[in-house]
PDB file of C-alpha atoms in Angstrom:
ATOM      1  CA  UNK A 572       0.000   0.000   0.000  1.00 51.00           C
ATOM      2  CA  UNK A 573       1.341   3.587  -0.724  1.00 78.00           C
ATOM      3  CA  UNK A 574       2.656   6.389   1.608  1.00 87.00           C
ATOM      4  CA  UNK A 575      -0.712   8.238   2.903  1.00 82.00           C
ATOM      5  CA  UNK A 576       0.969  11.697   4.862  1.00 76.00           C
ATOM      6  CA  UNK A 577      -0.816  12.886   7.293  1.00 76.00           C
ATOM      7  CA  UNK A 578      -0.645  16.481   9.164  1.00 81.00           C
ATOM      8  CA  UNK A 579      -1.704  17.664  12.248  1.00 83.00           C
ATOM      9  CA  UNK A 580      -2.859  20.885  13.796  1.00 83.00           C
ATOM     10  CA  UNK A 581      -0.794  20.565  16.895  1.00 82.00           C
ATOM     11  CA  UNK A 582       2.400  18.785  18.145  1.00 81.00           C
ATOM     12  CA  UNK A 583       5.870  18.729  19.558  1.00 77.00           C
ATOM     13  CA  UNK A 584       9.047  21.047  18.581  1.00 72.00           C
ATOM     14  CA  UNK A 585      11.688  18.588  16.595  1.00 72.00           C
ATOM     15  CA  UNK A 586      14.870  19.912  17.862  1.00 71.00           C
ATOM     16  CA  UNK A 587      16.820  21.042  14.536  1.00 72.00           C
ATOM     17  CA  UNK A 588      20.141  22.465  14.091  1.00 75.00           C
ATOM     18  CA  UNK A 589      23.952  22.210  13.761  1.00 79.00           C
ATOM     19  CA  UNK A 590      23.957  20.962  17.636  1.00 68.00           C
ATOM     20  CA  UNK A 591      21.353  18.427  16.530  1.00 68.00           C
ATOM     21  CA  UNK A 592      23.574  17.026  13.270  1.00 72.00           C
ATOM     22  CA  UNK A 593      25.882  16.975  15.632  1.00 71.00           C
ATOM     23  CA  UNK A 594      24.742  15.100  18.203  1.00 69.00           C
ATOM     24  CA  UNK A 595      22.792  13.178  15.321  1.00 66.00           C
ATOM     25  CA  UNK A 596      26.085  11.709  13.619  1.00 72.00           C
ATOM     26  CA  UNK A 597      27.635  10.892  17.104  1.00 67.00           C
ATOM     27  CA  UNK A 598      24.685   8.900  17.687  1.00 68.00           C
ATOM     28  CA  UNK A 599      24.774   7.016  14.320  1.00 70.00           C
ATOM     29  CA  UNK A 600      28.289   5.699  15.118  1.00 70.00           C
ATOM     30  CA  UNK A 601      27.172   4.437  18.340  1.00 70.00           C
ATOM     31  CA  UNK A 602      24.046   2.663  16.564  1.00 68.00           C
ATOM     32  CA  UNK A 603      25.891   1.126  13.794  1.00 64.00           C
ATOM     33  CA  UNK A 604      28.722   0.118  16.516  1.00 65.00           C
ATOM     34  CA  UNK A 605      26.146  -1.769  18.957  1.00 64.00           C
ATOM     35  CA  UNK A 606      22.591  -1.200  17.992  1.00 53.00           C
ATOM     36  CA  UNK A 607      21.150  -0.108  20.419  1.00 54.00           C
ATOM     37  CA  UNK A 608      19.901   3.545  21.266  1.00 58.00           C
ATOM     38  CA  UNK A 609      17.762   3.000  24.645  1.00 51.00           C
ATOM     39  CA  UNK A 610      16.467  -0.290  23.054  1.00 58.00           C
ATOM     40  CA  UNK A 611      16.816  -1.852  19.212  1.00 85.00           C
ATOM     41  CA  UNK A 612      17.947   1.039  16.593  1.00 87.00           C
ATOM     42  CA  UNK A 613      19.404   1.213  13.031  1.00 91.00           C
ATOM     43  CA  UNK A 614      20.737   3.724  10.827  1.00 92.00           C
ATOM     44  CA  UNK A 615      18.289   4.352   8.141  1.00 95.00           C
ATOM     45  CA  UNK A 616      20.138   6.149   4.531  1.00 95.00           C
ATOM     46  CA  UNK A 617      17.406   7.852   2.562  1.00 96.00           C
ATOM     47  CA  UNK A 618      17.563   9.841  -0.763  1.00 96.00           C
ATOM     48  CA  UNK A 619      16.468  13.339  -0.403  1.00 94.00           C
ATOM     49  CA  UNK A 620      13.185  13.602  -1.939  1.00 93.00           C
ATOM     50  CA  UNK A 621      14.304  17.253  -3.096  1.00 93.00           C
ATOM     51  CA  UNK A 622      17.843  17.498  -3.308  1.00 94.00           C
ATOM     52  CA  UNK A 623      18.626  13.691  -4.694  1.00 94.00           C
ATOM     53  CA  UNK A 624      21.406  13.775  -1.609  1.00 94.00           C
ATOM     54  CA  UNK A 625      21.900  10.604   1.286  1.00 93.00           C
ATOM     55  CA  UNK A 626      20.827  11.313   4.646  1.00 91.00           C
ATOM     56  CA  UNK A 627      21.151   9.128   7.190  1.00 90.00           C
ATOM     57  CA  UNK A 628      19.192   9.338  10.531  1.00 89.00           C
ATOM     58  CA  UNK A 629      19.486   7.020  13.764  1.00 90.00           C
ATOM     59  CA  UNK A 630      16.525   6.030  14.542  1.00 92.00           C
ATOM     60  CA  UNK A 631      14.463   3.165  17.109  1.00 91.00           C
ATOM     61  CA  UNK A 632      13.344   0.170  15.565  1.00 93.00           C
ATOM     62  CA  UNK A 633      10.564  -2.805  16.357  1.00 95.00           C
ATOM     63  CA  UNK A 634      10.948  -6.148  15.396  1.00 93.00           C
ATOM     64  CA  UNK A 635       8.222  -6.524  12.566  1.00 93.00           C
ATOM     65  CA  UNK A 636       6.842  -9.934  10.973  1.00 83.00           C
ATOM     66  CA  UNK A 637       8.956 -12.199   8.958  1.00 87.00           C
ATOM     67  CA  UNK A 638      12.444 -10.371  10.249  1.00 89.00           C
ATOM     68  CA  UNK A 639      11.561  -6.991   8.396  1.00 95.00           C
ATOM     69  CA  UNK A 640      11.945  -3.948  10.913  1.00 96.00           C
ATOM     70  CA  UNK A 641       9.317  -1.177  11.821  1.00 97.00           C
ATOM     71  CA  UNK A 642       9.920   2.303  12.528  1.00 97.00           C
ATOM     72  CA  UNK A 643       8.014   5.375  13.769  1.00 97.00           C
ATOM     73  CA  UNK A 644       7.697   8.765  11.981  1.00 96.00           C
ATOM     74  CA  UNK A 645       6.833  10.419  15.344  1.00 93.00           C
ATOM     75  CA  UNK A 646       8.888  13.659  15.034  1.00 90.00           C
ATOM     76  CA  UNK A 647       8.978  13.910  18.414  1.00 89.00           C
ATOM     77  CA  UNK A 648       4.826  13.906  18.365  1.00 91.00           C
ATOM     78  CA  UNK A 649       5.250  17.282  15.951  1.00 91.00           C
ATOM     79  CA  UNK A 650       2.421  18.172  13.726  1.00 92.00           C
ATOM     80  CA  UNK A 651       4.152  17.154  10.469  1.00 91.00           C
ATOM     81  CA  UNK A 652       6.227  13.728   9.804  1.00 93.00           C
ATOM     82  CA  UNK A 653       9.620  14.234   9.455  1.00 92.00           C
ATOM     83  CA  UNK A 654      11.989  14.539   6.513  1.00 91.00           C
ATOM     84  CA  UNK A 655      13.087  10.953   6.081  1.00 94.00           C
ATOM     85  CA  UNK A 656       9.584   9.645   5.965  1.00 96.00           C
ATOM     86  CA  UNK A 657       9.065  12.210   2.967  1.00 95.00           C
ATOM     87  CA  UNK A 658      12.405  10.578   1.660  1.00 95.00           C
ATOM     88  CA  UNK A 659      11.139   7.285   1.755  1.00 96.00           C
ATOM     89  CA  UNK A 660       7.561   8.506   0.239  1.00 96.00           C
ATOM     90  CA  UNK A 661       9.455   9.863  -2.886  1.00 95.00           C
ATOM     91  CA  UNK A 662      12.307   6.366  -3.011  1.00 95.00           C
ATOM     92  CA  UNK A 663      10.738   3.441  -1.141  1.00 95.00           C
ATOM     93  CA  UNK A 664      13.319   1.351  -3.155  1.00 95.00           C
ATOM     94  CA  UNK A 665      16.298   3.192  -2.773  1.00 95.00           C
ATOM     95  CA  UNK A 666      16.726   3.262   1.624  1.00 97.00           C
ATOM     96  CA  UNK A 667      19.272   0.741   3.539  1.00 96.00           C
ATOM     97  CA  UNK A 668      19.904   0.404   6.820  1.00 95.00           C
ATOM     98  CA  UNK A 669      23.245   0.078   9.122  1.00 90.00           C
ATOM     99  CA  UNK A 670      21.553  -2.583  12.184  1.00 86.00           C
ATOM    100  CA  UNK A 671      23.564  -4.586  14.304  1.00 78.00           C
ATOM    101  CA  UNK A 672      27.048  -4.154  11.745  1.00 81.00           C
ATOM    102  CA  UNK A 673      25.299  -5.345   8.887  1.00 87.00           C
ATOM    103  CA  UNK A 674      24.247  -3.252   6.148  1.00 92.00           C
ATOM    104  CA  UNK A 675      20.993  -4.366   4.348  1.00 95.00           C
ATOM    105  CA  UNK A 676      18.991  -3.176   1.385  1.00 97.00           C
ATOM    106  CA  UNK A 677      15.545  -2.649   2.260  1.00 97.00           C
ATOM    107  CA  UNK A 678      12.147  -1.878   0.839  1.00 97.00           C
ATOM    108  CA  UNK A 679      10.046   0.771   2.838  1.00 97.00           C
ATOM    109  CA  UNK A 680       6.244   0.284   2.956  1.00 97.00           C
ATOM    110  CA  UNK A 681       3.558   2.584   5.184  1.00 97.00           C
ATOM    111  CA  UNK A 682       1.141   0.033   7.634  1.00 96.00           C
ATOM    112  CA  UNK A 683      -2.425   0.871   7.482  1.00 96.00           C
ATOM    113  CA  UNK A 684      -5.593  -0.069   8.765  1.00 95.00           C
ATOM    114  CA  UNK A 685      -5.404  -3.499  10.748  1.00 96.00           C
ATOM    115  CA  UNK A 686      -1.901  -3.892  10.242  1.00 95.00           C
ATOM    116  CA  UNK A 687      -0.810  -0.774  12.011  1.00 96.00           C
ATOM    117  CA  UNK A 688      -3.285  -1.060  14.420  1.00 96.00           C
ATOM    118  CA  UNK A 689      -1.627  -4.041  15.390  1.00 96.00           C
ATOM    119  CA  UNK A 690       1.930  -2.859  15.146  1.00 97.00           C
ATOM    120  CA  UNK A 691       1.091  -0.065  17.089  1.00 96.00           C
ATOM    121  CA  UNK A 692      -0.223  -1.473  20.121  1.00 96.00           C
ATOM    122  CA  UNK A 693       3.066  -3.438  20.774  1.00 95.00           C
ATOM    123  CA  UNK A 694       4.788   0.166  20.009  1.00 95.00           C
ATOM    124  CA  UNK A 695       2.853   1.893  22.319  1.00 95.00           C
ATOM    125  CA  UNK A 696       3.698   0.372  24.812  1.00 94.00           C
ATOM    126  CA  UNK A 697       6.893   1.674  24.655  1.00 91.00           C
ATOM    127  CA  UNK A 698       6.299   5.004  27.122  1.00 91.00           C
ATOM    128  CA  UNK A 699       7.630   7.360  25.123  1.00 89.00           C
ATOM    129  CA  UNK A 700       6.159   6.569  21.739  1.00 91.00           C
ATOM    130  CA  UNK A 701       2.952   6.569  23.384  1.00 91.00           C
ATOM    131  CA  UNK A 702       3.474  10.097  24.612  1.00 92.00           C
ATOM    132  CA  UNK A 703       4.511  11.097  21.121  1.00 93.00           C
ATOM    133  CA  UNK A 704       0.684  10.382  20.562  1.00 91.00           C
ATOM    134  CA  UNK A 705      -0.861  12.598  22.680  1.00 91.00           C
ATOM    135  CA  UNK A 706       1.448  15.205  21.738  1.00 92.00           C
ATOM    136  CA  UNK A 707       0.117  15.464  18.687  1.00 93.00           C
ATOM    137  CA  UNK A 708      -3.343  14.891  16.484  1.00 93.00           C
ATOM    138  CA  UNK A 709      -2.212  13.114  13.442  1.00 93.00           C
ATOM    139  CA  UNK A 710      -2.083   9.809  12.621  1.00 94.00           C
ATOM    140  CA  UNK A 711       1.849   8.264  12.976  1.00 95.00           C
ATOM    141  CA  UNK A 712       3.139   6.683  10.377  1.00 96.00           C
ATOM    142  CA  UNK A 713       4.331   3.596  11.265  1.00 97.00           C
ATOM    143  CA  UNK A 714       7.100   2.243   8.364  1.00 98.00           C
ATOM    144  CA  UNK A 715       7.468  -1.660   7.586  1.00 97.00           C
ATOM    145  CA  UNK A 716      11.481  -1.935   6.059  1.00 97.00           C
ATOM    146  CA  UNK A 717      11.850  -5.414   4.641  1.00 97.00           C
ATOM    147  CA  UNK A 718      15.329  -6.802   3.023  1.00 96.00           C
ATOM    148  CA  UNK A 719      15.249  -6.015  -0.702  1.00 94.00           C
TER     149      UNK A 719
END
């Protein structure tokens, strides 16, 4: 199923900023060192949807069915998704992740209906995802990456 953005009226700041590439890049060595960031995490590389450039963000994962990986396009609970998920919107094919010293070549696809319903109550109950929430009254995408 296609990328369905969503936008909100009301939400958390992002934090932006040469502090936050900064701490941003320090946090992607540590992630592609040992994989974890305060639970599971991966590097996720993007194409810019705009500027055709890589990006690379550190970011939490889930464990999703069959061994793919899910991740959250909470934006700290702002009103709009973040950059990469417009990334991956634009090049669903093109994204790979860093995860546990591996690099993989994955395949981005949005969850809807049922299936995100389902994924989301195991996210949730993660505390501060669920607080990302009620920051916040759109609809977070949750991503499904799966090895290309």
């Amino acid at each position: 199923m296609s990328f369905t953005p969503s936008t909100g009226t009301r939400g958390g700041r992002v934090p932006r900023g040469p502090f936050m590439r900064l701490v941003n890049s320090i946090v992607a060595r540590n992630v592609r060192k040992k994989g974890q960031l305060g639970g599971d995490a991966l590097v996720l590389h993007t194409v810019g949807a705009k500027t055709g450039k890589e990006r690379s963000h550190p970011l939490a994962c889930f464990p999703g069915p069959d061994g793919s990986r899910l991740i959250v396009a909470s934006a700290n609970g702002a009103a709009k998704n973040p950059g990469w998920y417009h990334n991956l919107r634009a090049n669903p094919d093109t994204a790979r992740i860093d995860i546990a010293g591996e690099t993989i070549e994955v395949r981005a696809e949005q969850l809807h209906g049922e299936e995100r319903a389902q994924a989301w109550a195991e996210i949730s109950k993660n505390p501060r995802f669920a607080a990302y929430q009620e920051k916040t009254d759109r609809e977070i995408p949750i991503i499904k990456l799966t090895r290309r």
